[in-house]
Amino acid sequence: RRKFLRSEETERSHIQHYLTLVVLAYPHIACTFVQDGRILWQLPSAAAAQSKENQIHALEVRFASLYSPDIQLGPVDFTAHIQDRFVDEDGTVEGPEMVSIWGIIGAPGVSRSSRDDQHLFVNRRPVENRGLNFALVEGYHTMLMKGRFPLCCLFLEINPALVDVNIHPAKREVKFRQEQSIRKVVTEAVREALLKHHQRQEQARPAFPKIQKQPA
């Protein structure tokens, strides 16, 4: 297998990519990344988060440690139901399913020239799905310049029976029973997060006193 290895820098890049996915999915686990005796990462563990708000905060801290504390991010916390009926292994007919989407996205104006910084997880498993990538762009709508892509770290929590992981041998690519419904939910989650970010910006903006005109 050694002759199929590429340069040391390429192999390090692959290792760093997969470590990035692990440390983003599990901020409560500390991680140290060492290359040739030089520490590239030394990420402390975050306190075990019970609430979704604390989980998002821990994710923000870890994301800032990996990339930059100067990147403006917005929290995402969205729950919806999709209409789906299927028969499980026991023959029970299941009804509408709840879908939860949480994580962080780049604020308006924060974008990349590729999708490399889009980290998507389904039930804590890193996945690839073009529909989710398109849903992100649809959520930003006119806030993105042409040829630019949003950055994100989003976690989709859904009934595993609605996810097909047997698309690729590596099980990285997934498909959903309700592709259009999932895509719509992700788009709505992104739009709501961007709207809330805008509202917070407006509230934080200082109010200037009105100038009273003096009578002539």
C-alpha atoms as a PDB file:
ATOM      1  CA  ARG A   1       0.000   0.000   0.000  1.00  0.00           C
ATOM      2  CA  ARG A   2       2.965   2.304   0.541  1.00  0.00           C
ATOM      3  CA  LYS A   3       3.494   2.974  -3.186  1.00  0.00           C
ATOM      4  CA  PHE A   4      -0.057   4.354  -3.425  1.00  0.00           C
ATOM      5  CA  LEU A   5       0.614   6.998  -0.772  1.00  0.00           C
ATOM      6  CA  ARG A   6       1.041  10.530  -2.044  1.00  0.00           C
ATOM      7  CA  SER A   7       3.297  13.242  -0.669  1.00  0.00           C
ATOM      8  CA  GLU A   8       3.529  13.773   3.079  1.00  0.00           C
ATOM      9  CA  GLU A   9       1.711  17.089   2.780  1.00  0.00           C
ATOM     10  CA  THR A  10      -1.169  15.489   0.856  1.00  0.00           C
ATOM     11  CA  GLU A  11      -1.518  12.669   3.366  1.00  0.00           C
ATOM     12  CA  ARG A  12      -1.376  15.163   6.250  1.00  0.00           C
ATOM     13  CA  SER A  13      -4.132  17.150   4.572  1.00  0.00           C
ATOM     14  CA  HIS A  14      -6.341  14.041   4.377  1.00  0.00           C
ATOM     15  CA  ILE A  15      -5.727  13.228   8.037  1.00  0.00           C
ATOM     16  CA  GLN A  16      -6.457  16.812   9.070  1.00  0.00           C
ATOM     17  CA  HIS A  17      -9.699  16.791   7.084  1.00  0.00           C
ATOM     18  CA  TYR A  18     -11.063  13.720   8.849  1.00  0.00           C
ATOM     19  CA  LEU A  19      -9.864  14.932  12.236  1.00  0.00           C
ATOM     20  CA  THR A  20     -11.703  18.205  11.575  1.00  0.00           C
ATOM     21  CA  LEU A  21     -14.952  16.292  11.116  1.00  0.00           C
ATOM     22  CA  VAL A  22     -14.397  14.356  14.340  1.00  0.00           C
ATOM     23  CA  VAL A  23     -13.583  17.345  16.530  1.00  0.00           C
ATOM     24  CA  LEU A  24     -16.518  19.345  15.152  1.00  0.00           C
ATOM     25  CA  ALA A  25     -18.948  16.508  15.811  1.00  0.00           C
ATOM     26  CA  TYR A  26     -17.648  15.966  19.357  1.00  0.00           C
ATOM     27  CA  PRO A  27     -16.503  19.249  20.973  1.00  0.00           C
ATOM     28  CA  HIS A  28     -16.508  17.594  24.415  1.00  0.00           C
ATOM     29  CA  ILE A  29     -13.513  15.459  23.355  1.00  0.00           C
ATOM     30  CA  ALA A  30     -10.064  17.046  23.569  1.00  0.00           C
ATOM     31  CA  CYS A  31      -7.755  16.574  20.596  1.00  0.00           C
ATOM     32  CA  THR A  32      -4.066  17.150  19.922  1.00  0.00           C
ATOM     33  CA  PHE A  33      -2.732  16.947  16.369  1.00  0.00           C
ATOM     34  CA  VAL A  34       1.045  16.559  16.076  1.00  0.00           C
ATOM     35  CA  GLN A  35       3.188  16.466  12.938  1.00  0.00           C
ATOM     36  CA  ASP A  36       6.926  15.809  13.133  1.00  0.00           C
ATOM     37  CA  GLY A  37       6.942  16.772  16.793  1.00  0.00           C
ATOM     38  CA  ARG A  38       5.171  20.067  16.109  1.00  0.00           C
ATOM     39  CA  ILE A  39       1.741  20.646  17.617  1.00  0.00           C
ATOM     40  CA  LEU A  40      -0.718  21.788  14.949  1.00  0.00           C
ATOM     41  CA  TRP A  41      -3.797  21.620  17.176  1.00  0.00           C
ATOM     42  CA  GLN A  42      -4.318  21.448  20.871  1.00  0.00           C
ATOM     43  CA  LEU A  43      -8.048  21.670  21.399  1.00  0.00           C
ATOM     44  CA  PRO A  44      -9.388  21.514  24.951  1.00  0.00           C
ATOM     45  CA  SER A  45     -12.589  19.639  25.663  1.00  0.00           C
ATOM     46  CA  ALA A  46     -15.780  21.605  26.115  1.00  0.00           C
ATOM     47  CA  ALA A  47     -17.986  20.942  29.102  1.00  0.00           C
ATOM     48  CA  ALA A  48     -20.665  18.350  28.474  1.00  0.00           C
ATOM     49  CA  ALA A  49     -23.582  20.348  27.086  1.00  0.00           C
ATOM     50  CA  GLN A  50     -27.081  19.374  28.095  1.00  0.00           C
ATOM     51  CA  SER A  51     -29.072  22.055  26.294  1.00  0.00           C
ATOM     52  CA  LYS A  52     -29.027  22.736  22.562  1.00  0.00           C
ATOM     53  CA  GLU A  53     -27.923  26.319  23.232  1.00  0.00           C
ATOM     54  CA  ASN A  54     -24.831  25.077  25.092  1.00  0.00           C
ATOM     55  CA  GLN A  55     -24.086  22.556  22.333  1.00  0.00           C
ATOM     56  CA  ILE A  56     -24.139  25.329  19.748  1.00  0.00           C
ATOM     57  CA  HIS A  57     -21.897  27.511  21.915  1.00  0.00           C
ATOM     58  CA  ALA A  58     -19.380  24.665  22.316  1.00  0.00           C
ATOM     59  CA  LEU A  59     -19.453  24.177  18.542  1.00  0.00           C
ATOM     60  CA  GLU A  60     -18.812  27.893  17.959  1.00  0.00           C
ATOM     61  CA  VAL A  61     -15.786  27.825  20.272  1.00  0.00           C
ATOM     62  CA  ARG A  62     -14.363  24.751  18.548  1.00  0.00           C
ATOM     63  CA  PHE A  63     -14.991  26.170  15.070  1.00  0.00           C
ATOM     64  CA  ALA A  64     -13.225  29.402  16.033  1.00  0.00           C
ATOM     65  CA  SER A  65     -10.244  27.402  17.340  1.00  0.00           C
ATOM     66  CA  LEU A  66      -9.950  25.494  14.064  1.00  0.00           C
ATOM     67  CA  TYR A  67     -10.448  28.438  11.720  1.00  0.00           C
ATOM     68  CA  SER A  68     -10.451  31.962  13.113  1.00  0.00           C
ATOM     69  CA  PRO A  69     -12.139  33.767  16.018  1.00  0.00           C
ATOM     70  CA  ASP A  70     -12.788  36.673  13.635  1.00  0.00           C
ATOM     71  CA  ILE A  71     -15.278  34.759  11.478  1.00  0.00           C
ATOM     72  CA  GLN A  72     -18.792  36.003  12.129  1.00  0.00           C
ATOM     73  CA  LEU A  73     -21.147  33.086  12.741  1.00  0.00           C
ATOM     74  CA  GLY A  74     -24.844  32.696  13.382  1.00  0.00           C
ATOM     75  CA  PRO A  75     -26.526  29.929  15.397  1.00  0.00           C
ATOM     76  CA  VAL A  76     -29.077  27.613  13.802  1.00  0.00           C
ATOM     77  CA  ASP A  77     -31.733  25.858  15.870  1.00  0.00           C
ATOM     78  CA  PHE A  78     -34.762  24.743  13.879  1.00  0.00           C
ATOM     79  CA  THR A  79     -37.313  21.960  14.219  1.00  0.00           C
ATOM     80  CA  ALA A  80     -40.001  20.925  11.750  1.00  0.00           C
ATOM     81  CA  HIS A  81     -42.161  17.959  10.804  1.00  0.00           C
ATOM     82  CA  ILE A  82     -42.206  16.306   7.415  1.00  0.00           C
ATOM     83  CA  GLN A  83     -45.124  14.271   6.138  1.00  0.00           C
ATOM     84  CA  ASP A  84     -43.985  10.712   5.557  1.00  0.00           C
ATOM     85  CA  ARG A  85     -45.580   7.319   6.019  1.00  0.00           C
ATOM     86  CA  PHE A  86     -43.662   4.076   5.790  1.00  0.00           C
ATOM     87  CA  VAL A  87     -43.805   0.572   7.195  1.00  0.00           C
ATOM     88  CA  ASP A  88     -40.927  -0.371   9.496  1.00  0.00           C
ATOM     89  CA  GLU A  89     -39.486  -3.861  10.052  1.00  0.00           C
ATOM     90  CA  ASP A  90     -42.207  -4.730  12.555  1.00  0.00           C
ATOM     91  CA  GLY A  91     -44.945  -3.811  10.118  1.00  0.00           C
ATOM     92  CA  THR A  92     -45.867  -0.674  12.046  1.00  0.00           C
ATOM     93  CA  VAL A  93     -46.958   2.274   9.943  1.00  0.00           C
ATOM     94  CA  GLU A  94     -45.054   5.389  10.966  1.00  0.00           C
ATOM     95  CA  GLY A  95     -46.505   8.861  10.512  1.00  0.00           C
ATOM     96  CA  PRO A  96     -45.063  12.390  10.299  1.00  0.00           C
ATOM     97  CA  GLU A  97     -41.422  12.627  11.309  1.00  0.00           C
ATOM     98  CA  MET A  98     -39.674  15.374  13.273  1.00  0.00           C
ATOM     99  CA  VAL A  99     -36.513  16.855  11.798  1.00  0.00           C
ATOM    100  CA  SER A 100     -34.091  18.892  13.894  1.00  0.00           C
ATOM    101  CA  ILE A 101     -31.377  21.086  12.386  1.00  0.00           C
ATOM    102  CA  TRP A 102     -28.847  22.876  14.557  1.00  0.00           C
ATOM    103  CA  GLY A 103     -25.332  24.234  14.320  1.00  0.00           C
ATOM    104  CA  ILE A 104     -23.694  27.352  12.914  1.00  0.00           C
ATOM    105  CA  ILE A 105     -23.533  29.173   9.580  1.00  0.00           C
ATOM    106  CA  GLY A 106     -21.509  32.088   8.305  1.00  0.00           C
ATOM    107  CA  ALA A 107     -23.070  35.516   8.720  1.00  0.00           C
ATOM    108  CA  PRO A 108     -24.089  37.443   5.576  1.00  0.00           C
ATOM    109  CA  GLY A 109     -20.934  38.496   3.767  1.00  0.00           C
ATOM    110  CA  VAL A 110     -18.955  35.473   4.966  1.00  0.00           C
ATOM    111  CA  SER A 111     -18.416  33.102   2.057  1.00  0.00           C
ATOM    112  CA  ARG A 112     -15.866  30.866   0.362  1.00  0.00           C
ATOM    113  CA  SER A 113     -14.833  30.113  -3.213  1.00  0.00           C
ATOM    114  CA  SER A 114     -15.616  26.396  -2.742  1.00  0.00           C
ATOM    115  CA  ARG A 115     -17.749  24.088  -0.599  1.00  0.00           C
ATOM    116  CA  ASP A 116     -14.740  22.801   1.355  1.00  0.00           C
ATOM    117  CA  ASP A 117     -15.864  24.531   4.568  1.00  0.00           C
ATOM    118  CA  GLN A 118     -19.395  23.126   4.464  1.00  0.00           C
ATOM    119  CA  HIS A 119     -19.541  20.430   7.130  1.00  0.00           C
ATOM    120  CA  LEU A 120     -22.799  18.488   7.170  1.00  0.00           C
ATOM    121  CA  PHE A 121     -23.727  15.724   9.599  1.00  0.00           C
ATOM    122  CA  VAL A 122     -26.720  13.409   9.756  1.00  0.00           C
ATOM    123  CA  ASN A 123     -27.192  11.887  13.199  1.00  0.00           C
ATOM    124  CA  ARG A 124     -23.591  12.966  14.001  1.00  0.00           C
ATOM    125  CA  ARG A 125     -22.217  11.194  10.929  1.00  0.00           C
ATOM    126  CA  PRO A 126     -20.414  13.333   8.299  1.00  0.00           C
ATOM    127  CA  VAL A 127     -22.240  13.066   4.988  1.00  0.00           C
ATOM    128  CA  GLU A 128     -22.353  14.363   1.457  1.00  0.00           C
ATOM    129  CA  ASN A 129     -25.623  15.263  -0.194  1.00  0.00           C
ATOM    130  CA  ARG A 130     -26.013  17.728  -3.051  1.00  0.00           C
ATOM    131  CA  GLY A 131     -29.551  18.555  -2.013  1.00  0.00           C
ATOM    132  CA  LEU A 132     -28.287  19.867   1.339  1.00  0.00           C
ATOM    133  CA  ASN A 133     -25.611  21.947  -0.415  1.00  0.00           C
ATOM    134  CA  PHE A 134     -28.228  23.500  -2.703  1.00  0.00           C
ATOM    135  CA  ALA A 135     -30.548  24.110   0.259  1.00  0.00           C
ATOM    136  CA  LEU A 136     -27.824  26.198   1.908  1.00  0.00           C
ATOM    137  CA  VAL A 137     -27.491  28.416  -1.148  1.00  0.00           C
ATOM    138  CA  GLU A 138     -31.272  28.727  -1.414  1.00  0.00           C
ATOM    139  CA  GLY A 139     -31.412  29.811   2.223  1.00  0.00           C
ATOM    140  CA  TYR A 140     -28.964  32.671   1.624  1.00  0.00           C
ATOM    141  CA  HIS A 141     -30.781  33.660  -1.598  1.00  0.00           C
ATOM    142  CA  THR A 142     -29.452  37.091  -2.650  1.00  0.00           C
ATOM    143  CA  MET A 143     -26.973  37.346   0.240  1.00  0.00           C
ATOM    144  CA  LEU A 144     -24.385  35.373  -1.742  1.00  0.00           C
ATOM    145  CA  MET A 145     -22.402  36.625  -4.707  1.00  0.00           C
ATOM    146  CA  LYS A 146     -22.336  34.414  -7.769  1.00  0.00           C
ATOM    147  CA  GLY A 147     -19.639  31.746  -7.503  1.00  0.00           C
ATOM    148  CA  ARG A 148     -19.416  32.032  -3.710  1.00  0.00           C
ATOM    149  CA  PHE A 149     -20.509  29.431  -1.158  1.00  0.00           C
ATOM    150  CA  PRO A 150     -21.545  29.700   2.489  1.00  0.00           C
ATOM    151  CA  LEU A 151     -19.600  28.018   5.245  1.00  0.00           C
ATOM    152  CA  CYS A 152     -21.401  25.986   7.868  1.00  0.00           C
ATOM    153  CA  CYS A 153     -21.341  23.191  10.396  1.00  0.00           C
ATOM    154  CA  LEU A 154     -24.864  21.782  10.547  1.00  0.00           C
ATOM    155  CA  PHE A 155     -26.279  18.740  12.269  1.00  0.00           C
ATOM    156  CA  LEU A 156     -29.408  17.090  10.942  1.00  0.00           C
ATOM    157  CA  GLU A 157     -31.195  14.790  13.392  1.00  0.00           C
ATOM    158  CA  ILE A 158     -33.738  12.499  11.785  1.00  0.00           C
ATOM    159  CA  ASN A 159     -35.171   9.024  12.046  1.00  0.00           C
ATOM    160  CA  PRO A 160     -32.414   6.728  10.645  1.00  0.00           C
ATOM    161  CA  ALA A 161     -35.076   4.763   8.755  1.00  0.00           C
ATOM    162  CA  LEU A 162     -35.524   7.793   6.504  1.00  0.00           C
ATOM    163  CA  VAL A 163     -31.840   7.857   5.490  1.00  0.00           C
ATOM    164  CA  ASP A 164     -30.197   5.569   2.942  1.00  0.00           C
ATOM    165  CA  VAL A 165     -26.445   5.284   3.594  1.00  0.00           C
ATOM    166  CA  ASN A 166     -25.812   2.510   1.075  1.00  0.00           C
ATOM    167  CA  ILE A 167     -25.192   4.792  -1.890  1.00  0.00           C
ATOM    168  CA  HIS A 168     -21.401   4.576  -1.828  1.00  0.00           C
ATOM    169  CA  PRO A 169     -19.010   1.927  -0.394  1.00  0.00           C
ATOM    170  CA  ALA A 170     -17.567   4.494   2.014  1.00  0.00           C
ATOM    171  CA  LYS A 171     -21.136   5.293   3.175  1.00  0.00           C
ATOM    172  CA  ARG A 172     -20.327   9.000   3.011  1.00  0.00           C
ATOM    173  CA  GLU A 173     -22.975   9.909   0.449  1.00  0.00           C
ATOM    174  CA  VAL A 174     -26.572   9.622   1.643  1.00  0.00           C
ATOM    175  CA  LYS A 175     -30.070   9.960   0.257  1.00  0.00           C
ATOM    176  CA  PHE A 176     -33.324  10.697   2.040  1.00  0.00           C
ATOM    177  CA  ARG A 177     -36.755   9.211   1.594  1.00  0.00           C
ATOM    178  CA  GLN A 178     -38.152  12.729   1.343  1.00  0.00           C
ATOM    179  CA  GLU A 179     -35.374  14.610  -0.449  1.00  0.00           C
ATOM    180  CA  GLN A 180     -37.489  17.648  -1.358  1.00  0.00           C
ATOM    181  CA  SER A 181     -38.990  17.940   2.119  1.00  0.00           C
ATOM    182  CA  ILE A 182     -35.580  17.742   3.805  1.00  0.00           C
ATOM    183  CA  ARG A 183     -34.171  20.295   1.394  1.00  0.00           C
ATOM    184  CA  LYS A 184     -37.045  22.665   2.132  1.00  0.00           C
ATOM    185  CA  VAL A 185     -36.574  22.306   5.898  1.00  0.00           C
ATOM    186  CA  VAL A 186     -32.850  23.097   5.645  1.00  0.00           C
ATOM    187  CA  THR A 187     -33.586  26.154   3.504  1.00  0.00           C
ATOM    188  CA  GLU A 188     -36.126  27.399   6.052  1.00  0.00           C
ATOM    189  CA  ALA A 189     -33.679  26.782   8.909  1.00  0.00           C
ATOM    190  CA  VAL A 190     -30.985  28.871   7.189  1.00  0.00           C
ATOM    191  CA  ARG A 191     -33.396  31.689   6.341  1.00  0.00           C
ATOM    192  CA  GLU A 192     -34.695  31.858   9.892  1.00  0.00           C
ATOM    193  CA  ALA A 193     -31.148  31.927  11.300  1.00  0.00           C
ATOM    194  CA  LEU A 194     -30.141  34.750   8.932  1.00  0.00           C
ATOM    195  CA  LEU A 195     -33.277  36.726   9.804  1.00  0.00           C
ATOM    196  CA  LYS A 196     -32.570  36.399  13.530  1.00  0.00           C
ATOM    197  CA  HIS A 197     -28.962  37.450  12.927  1.00  0.00           C
ATOM    198  CA  HIS A 198     -30.189  40.580  11.128  1.00  0.00           C
ATOM    199  CA  GLN A 199     -32.595  41.357  13.978  1.00  0.00           C
ATOM    200  CA  ARG A 200     -29.808  41.030  16.551  1.00  0.00           C
ATOM    201  CA  GLN A 201     -27.638  43.370  14.489  1.00  0.00           C
ATOM    202  CA  GLU A 202     -30.433  45.937  14.354  1.00  0.00           C
ATOM    203  CA  GLN A 203     -30.999  45.747  18.111  1.00  0.00           C
ATOM    204  CA  ALA A 204     -27.291  46.162  18.807  1.00  0.00           C
ATOM    205  CA  ARG A 205     -27.021  49.199  16.573  1.00  0.00           C
ATOM    206  CA  PRO A 206     -26.887  52.401  18.681  1.00  0.00           C
ATOM    207  CA  ALA A 207     -29.896  54.663  18.356  1.00  0.00           C
ATOM    208  CA  PHE A 208     -29.069  58.276  17.522  1.00  0.00           C
ATOM    209  CA  PRO A 209     -31.141  60.947  19.287  1.00  0.00           C
ATOM    210  CA  LYS A 210     -33.496  62.930  17.149  1.00  0.00           C
ATOM    211  CA  ILE A 211     -32.488  66.516  16.483  1.00  0.00           C
ATOM    212  CA  GLN A 212     -35.086  68.908  17.792  1.00  0.00           C
ATOM    213  CA  LYS A 213     -35.632  71.854  15.490  1.00  0.00           C
ATOM    214  CA  GLN A 214     -35.549  75.219  17.200  1.00  0.00           C
ATOM    215  CA  PRO A 215     -38.500  77.496  16.487  1.00  0.00           C
ATOM    216  CA  ALA A 216     -37.670  80.347  14.160  1.00  0.00           C
END
